[in-house]
């Protein structure tokens, strides 16, 4: 516990000033975290790190993370993001042939999906921060995720009887899942009265509901692939907490969903 607290304090001391400042320092942080996240997934899959296929995956990730204000790059090369990602995917398929199936079709599919999962999520992390009321929005999302996790944990421990998805995460309960949603909605009402965001109370509650539901689903998705690959933590860059994916599992699901439905 002591190690977890120390790591959390140091991480927040480094992360919050960059989040508050935004702009290029935050973009560099996004690139760093996304790159580490993809590295964690590749390591879980036990793919060799320094190969043409993995380098292609990192290049695809970095292209996907390019923010809207740098669209002139795509105009200059006459290709958009989707064009480059499709080219990357087909190049990965070519590697399966060149490697004589040492790098397989399944490996190529894993890398493409991993790039989309990590890239889209961290892209919207930066995109949300760069938007109107971006800092307030990110802080609202992060705090609501924390409230959801805390509510799910304490309600689950005290009232939990029915297992939510024991094959994936044995400790999570239906009561905890619902408790997390309830506390997130209560938190959204408090946010409304403090005028954190310029939304009416109904919209604040809907956003909180989406954060609570999809945040917990993001947590379960990560539990599923960690269980599949037989690892306890995605990484070890944050002592006592695991890896980047362990800390941002909920956020990776929440921000794209909020963009599609709300922002």
Short mmCIF file of C-alpha atoms in Angstrom, two decimals:
data_model
loop_
_atom_site.label_atom_id
_atom_site.label_comp_id
_atom_site.label_asym_id
_atom_site.label_seq_id
_atom_site.Cartn_x
_atom_site.Cartn_y
_atom_site.Cartn_z
CA UNK A 1 0.00 0.00 0.00
CA UNK A 2 2.83 2.39 0.87
CA UNK A 3 4.39 1.83 -2.56
CA UNK A 4 1.03 2.44 -4.28
CA UNK A 5 0.59 5.74 -2.43
CA UNK A 6 4.12 6.94 -3.21
CA UNK A 7 3.76 6.04 -6.89
CA UNK A 8 0.36 7.74 -7.07
CA UNK A 9 1.67 10.96 -5.51
CA UNK A 10 4.70 11.10 -7.83
CA UNK A 11 2.63 10.26 -10.91
CA UNK A 12 0.02 12.91 -10.12
CA UNK A 13 2.73 15.50 -9.43
CA UNK A 14 4.13 14.85 -12.92
CA UNK A 15 0.85 14.29 -14.76
CA UNK A 16 -1.37 17.10 -13.46
CA UNK A 17 0.83 20.09 -14.40
CA UNK A 18 1.18 18.76 -17.96
CA UNK A 19 -2.57 18.08 -18.15
CA UNK A 20 -3.34 21.58 -16.89
CA UNK A 21 -0.90 23.24 -19.30
CA UNK A 22 -2.00 21.16 -22.30
CA UNK A 23 -0.66 22.00 -25.77
CA UNK A 24 2.54 20.33 -27.03
CA UNK A 25 3.77 19.03 -23.65
CA UNK A 26 0.48 17.17 -23.24
CA UNK A 27 0.67 15.88 -26.83
CA UNK A 28 4.17 14.51 -26.14
CA UNK A 29 2.84 12.85 -22.98
CA UNK A 30 -0.01 11.29 -24.97
CA UNK A 31 2.47 9.90 -27.50
CA UNK A 32 4.63 8.51 -24.70
CA UNK A 33 1.73 6.87 -22.83
CA UNK A 34 0.20 5.41 -26.00
CA UNK A 35 3.57 4.02 -27.12
CA UNK A 36 4.09 2.38 -23.71
CA UNK A 37 0.53 1.02 -23.84
CA UNK A 38 1.10 -0.62 -27.22
CA UNK A 39 4.45 -1.96 -25.97
CA UNK A 40 2.59 -3.55 -23.02
CA UNK A 41 0.11 -5.29 -25.32
CA UNK A 42 2.83 -6.55 -27.67
CA UNK A 43 4.77 -7.87 -24.68
CA UNK A 44 1.64 -9.65 -23.41
CA UNK A 45 1.27 -11.34 -26.78
CA UNK A 46 4.98 -12.29 -26.56
CA UNK A 47 5.77 -10.90 -29.99
CA UNK A 48 9.41 -9.90 -30.57
CA UNK A 49 9.73 -6.17 -30.10
CA UNK A 50 12.35 -5.11 -32.67
CA UNK A 51 10.88 -6.50 -35.88
CA UNK A 52 9.44 -4.99 -39.05
CA UNK A 53 5.91 -5.92 -37.97
CA UNK A 54 6.08 -4.29 -34.53
CA UNK A 55 7.83 -1.20 -35.92
CA UNK A 56 5.02 -0.91 -38.48
CA UNK A 57 2.50 -1.12 -35.64
CA UNK A 58 4.18 1.72 -33.77
CA UNK A 59 4.26 3.83 -36.95
CA UNK A 60 0.52 3.19 -37.46
CA UNK A 61 -0.12 4.21 -33.85
CA UNK A 62 1.85 7.45 -34.19
CA UNK A 63 -0.04 8.35 -37.38
CA UNK A 64 -3.37 7.70 -35.67
CA UNK A 65 -2.41 10.01 -32.79
CA UNK A 66 -1.69 13.00 -35.04
CA UNK A 67 -4.11 15.74 -33.87
CA UNK A 68 -6.47 17.69 -36.10
CA UNK A 69 -4.36 20.85 -36.05
CA UNK A 70 -1.68 19.02 -38.03
CA UNK A 71 -4.00 18.02 -40.89
CA UNK A 72 -1.70 19.85 -43.30
CA UNK A 73 0.65 16.85 -43.02
CA UNK A 74 -1.94 14.65 -44.70
CA UNK A 75 -2.67 17.27 -47.36
CA UNK A 76 1.05 17.43 -48.11
CA UNK A 77 1.36 13.66 -48.65
CA UNK A 78 -2.10 13.30 -50.31
CA UNK A 79 -3.15 10.50 -47.94
CA UNK A 80 -5.41 10.59 -44.89
CA UNK A 81 -5.16 8.54 -41.71
CA UNK A 82 -7.40 5.77 -42.97
CA UNK A 83 -5.34 5.41 -46.15
CA UNK A 84 -2.13 5.05 -44.13
CA UNK A 85 -3.68 2.58 -41.68
CA UNK A 86 -4.95 0.42 -44.56
CA UNK A 87 -1.50 0.51 -46.15
CA UNK A 88 0.00 -0.50 -42.80
CA UNK A 89 -2.46 -3.38 -42.40
CA UNK A 90 -1.64 -4.74 -45.87
CA UNK A 91 2.07 -4.41 -45.20
CA UNK A 92 1.58 -6.50 -42.04
CA UNK A 93 -0.11 -9.16 -44.19
CA UNK A 94 2.87 -9.11 -46.54
CA UNK A 95 5.15 -9.72 -43.54
CA UNK A 96 3.26 -12.97 -42.87
CA UNK A 97 4.43 -14.16 -46.30
CA UNK A 98 7.98 -12.84 -46.08
CA UNK A 99 8.43 -14.39 -42.62
CA UNK A 100 7.01 -17.73 -43.86
CA UNK A 101 4.32 -17.55 -41.18
CA UNK A 102 6.77 -16.97 -38.34
CA UNK A 103 4.63 -13.84 -38.05
CA UNK A 104 1.07 -15.10 -38.56
CA UNK A 105 -2.26 -13.73 -39.73
CA UNK A 106 -3.45 -13.82 -36.10
CA UNK A 107 -0.39 -11.75 -35.08
CA UNK A 108 -1.17 -9.18 -37.79
CA UNK A 109 -4.82 -8.97 -36.67
CA UNK A 110 -3.67 -8.55 -33.07
CA UNK A 111 -1.42 -5.62 -33.99
CA UNK A 112 -4.08 -3.86 -36.09
CA UNK A 113 -6.70 -4.15 -33.34
CA UNK A 114 -4.18 -3.08 -30.68
CA UNK A 115 -3.25 0.01 -32.71
CA UNK A 116 -6.93 0.94 -33.06
CA UNK A 117 -7.69 0.27 -29.38
CA UNK A 118 -4.76 2.30 -28.07
CA UNK A 119 -4.57 4.89 -30.85
CA UNK A 120 -8.23 5.91 -31.01
CA UNK A 121 -8.48 6.11 -27.22
CA UNK A 122 -5.40 8.25 -26.66
CA UNK A 123 -6.25 10.37 -29.71
CA UNK A 124 -9.54 11.32 -28.04
CA UNK A 125 -7.69 11.94 -24.77
CA UNK A 126 -5.75 14.72 -26.50
CA UNK A 127 -8.70 15.80 -28.66
CA UNK A 128 -10.95 16.23 -25.60
CA UNK A 129 -8.30 18.20 -23.69
CA UNK A 130 -7.75 20.48 -26.70
CA UNK A 131 -11.47 21.22 -27.09
CA UNK A 132 -13.71 23.81 -25.46
CA UNK A 133 -13.63 23.47 -21.65
CA UNK A 134 -11.16 20.65 -22.27
CA UNK A 135 -9.47 20.70 -18.88
CA UNK A 136 -12.77 20.77 -16.98
CA UNK A 137 -14.11 17.95 -19.15
CA UNK A 138 -11.07 15.72 -18.59
CA UNK A 139 -11.10 16.38 -14.84
CA UNK A 140 -14.82 15.62 -14.70
CA UNK A 141 -14.29 12.34 -16.56
CA UNK A 142 -11.29 11.31 -14.44
CA UNK A 143 -13.01 12.11 -11.14
CA UNK A 144 -16.21 10.36 -12.23
CA UNK A 145 -14.21 7.25 -13.16
CA UNK A 146 -12.52 7.36 -9.74
CA UNK A 147 -15.90 7.77 -7.99
CA UNK A 148 -17.30 4.86 -10.02
CA UNK A 149 -14.37 2.60 -9.13
CA UNK A 150 -14.60 3.57 -5.46
CA UNK A 151 -18.36 3.07 -5.38
CA UNK A 152 -18.12 -0.30 -7.10
CA UNK A 153 -15.40 -1.43 -4.69
CA UNK A 154 -17.07 -0.38 -1.43
CA UNK A 155 -20.64 -1.32 -2.42
CA UNK A 156 -19.38 -4.63 -3.79
CA UNK A 157 -17.50 -5.42 -0.59
CA UNK A 158 -20.38 -4.54 1.70
CA UNK A 159 -23.42 -5.67 -0.30
CA UNK A 160 -22.11 -7.75 -3.18
CA UNK A 161 -23.61 -11.24 -3.53
CA UNK A 162 -24.15 -11.90 -7.24
CA UNK A 163 -21.01 -12.22 -9.36
CA UNK A 164 -20.97 -9.90 -12.35
CA UNK A 165 -18.70 -11.93 -14.64
CA UNK A 166 -16.76 -14.52 -12.63
CA UNK A 167 -14.98 -16.03 -15.67
CA UNK A 168 -13.40 -12.64 -16.38
CA UNK A 169 -13.13 -10.86 -13.03
CA UNK A 170 -14.11 -13.05 -10.04
CA UNK A 171 -14.26 -10.22 -7.50
CA UNK A 172 -16.68 -7.92 -9.31
CA UNK A 173 -20.37 -8.08 -8.39
CA UNK A 174 -23.64 -6.87 -9.87
CA UNK A 175 -24.27 -4.82 -6.74
CA UNK A 176 -20.86 -3.20 -7.06
CA UNK A 177 -21.47 -2.43 -10.74
CA UNK A 178 -24.78 -0.72 -9.90
CA UNK A 179 -23.28 1.01 -6.87
CA UNK A 180 -20.57 2.53 -9.03
CA UNK A 181 -23.20 3.86 -11.44
CA UNK A 182 -25.27 5.33 -8.58
CA UNK A 183 -22.31 7.16 -7.04
CA UNK A 184 -21.23 8.48 -10.45
CA UNK A 185 -24.68 9.98 -11.02
CA UNK A 186 -24.65 11.55 -7.53
CA UNK A 187 -21.21 13.01 -8.30
CA UNK A 188 -22.54 14.47 -11.56
CA UNK A 189 -25.28 16.30 -9.65
CA UNK A 190 -22.64 17.83 -7.38
CA UNK A 191 -20.59 18.82 -10.42
CA UNK A 192 -23.68 20.51 -11.86
CA UNK A 193 -24.20 22.66 -8.76
CA UNK A 194 -20.54 23.70 -8.83
CA UNK A 195 -20.96 24.79 -12.50
CA UNK A 196 -17.95 22.75 -13.64
CA UNK A 197 -19.37 22.30 -17.15
CA UNK A 198 -21.99 24.24 -19.06
CA UNK A 199 -24.50 21.37 -19.27
CA UNK A 200 -27.95 21.02 -17.77
CA UNK A 201 -28.41 18.53 -14.97
CA UNK A 202 -30.00 15.92 -17.23
CA UNK A 203 -27.04 15.92 -19.62
CA UNK A 204 -24.58 15.76 -16.71
CA UNK A 205 -26.36 12.66 -15.38
CA UNK A 206 -26.38 11.01 -18.82
CA UNK A 207 -22.64 11.67 -19.21
CA UNK A 208 -22.00 10.22 -15.75
CA UNK A 209 -24.09 7.15 -16.62
CA UNK A 210 -22.06 6.57 -19.80
CA UNK A 211 -18.78 7.06 -17.93
CA UNK A 212 -19.81 4.62 -15.19
CA UNK A 213 -21.09 1.91 -17.55
CA UNK A 214 -18.39 2.06 -20.20
CA UNK A 215 -15.63 2.72 -17.68
CA UNK A 216 -16.47 -0.53 -15.92
CA UNK A 217 -16.76 -2.32 -19.26
CA UNK A 218 -13.30 -1.03 -20.17
CA UNK A 219 -12.01 -2.47 -16.91
CA UNK A 220 -13.61 -5.83 -17.76
CA UNK A 221 -12.15 -5.79 -21.28
CA UNK A 222 -8.69 -5.38 -19.82
CA UNK A 223 -9.36 -8.14 -17.28
CA UNK A 224 -10.41 -10.38 -20.18
CA UNK A 225 -7.25 -9.96 -22.24
CA UNK A 226 -4.95 -10.10 -19.22
CA UNK A 227 -6.61 -13.36 -18.18
CA UNK A 228 -6.29 -14.65 -21.76
CA UNK A 229 -2.58 -13.87 -21.86
CA UNK A 230 -1.98 -15.06 -18.31
CA UNK A 231 -0.63 -11.84 -16.80
CA UNK A 232 -1.53 -10.09 -13.55
CA UNK A 233 -0.58 -6.58 -14.69
CA UNK A 234 -0.21 -5.06 -18.15
CA UNK A 235 3.19 -3.64 -17.19
CA UNK A 236 5.35 -2.49 -14.31
CA UNK A 237 6.17 1.13 -15.14
CA UNK A 238 4.07 2.28 -12.16
CA UNK A 239 5.22 0.29 -9.10
CA UNK A 240 2.24 -0.94 -7.12
CA UNK A 241 -0.18 0.01 -9.89
CA UNK A 242 1.05 -1.94 -12.92
CA UNK A 243 1.33 -0.43 -16.36
CA UNK A 244 -0.20 2.39 -18.37
CA UNK A 245 -3.06 0.16 -19.48
CA UNK A 246 -3.79 -0.81 -15.87
CA UNK A 247 -4.24 2.87 -14.95
CA UNK A 248 -6.12 4.00 -18.05
CA UNK A 249 -8.27 0.95 -18.81
CA UNK A 250 -11.55 2.77 -18.07
CA UNK A 251 -10.54 6.01 -19.76
CA UNK A 252 -9.58 4.16 -22.96
CA UNK A 253 -13.22 3.16 -23.38
CA UNK A 254 -14.92 6.24 -21.99
CA UNK A 255 -13.45 9.07 -24.10
CA UNK A 256 -14.23 7.60 -27.55
CA UNK A 257 -17.77 6.70 -26.40
CA UNK A 258 -18.37 10.20 -25.04
CA UNK A 259 -17.12 11.68 -28.31
CA UNK A 260 -19.46 9.50 -30.38
CA UNK A 261 -22.54 10.19 -28.23
CA UNK A 262 -22.03 13.50 -26.38
CA UNK A 263 -19.08 15.74 -27.26
#
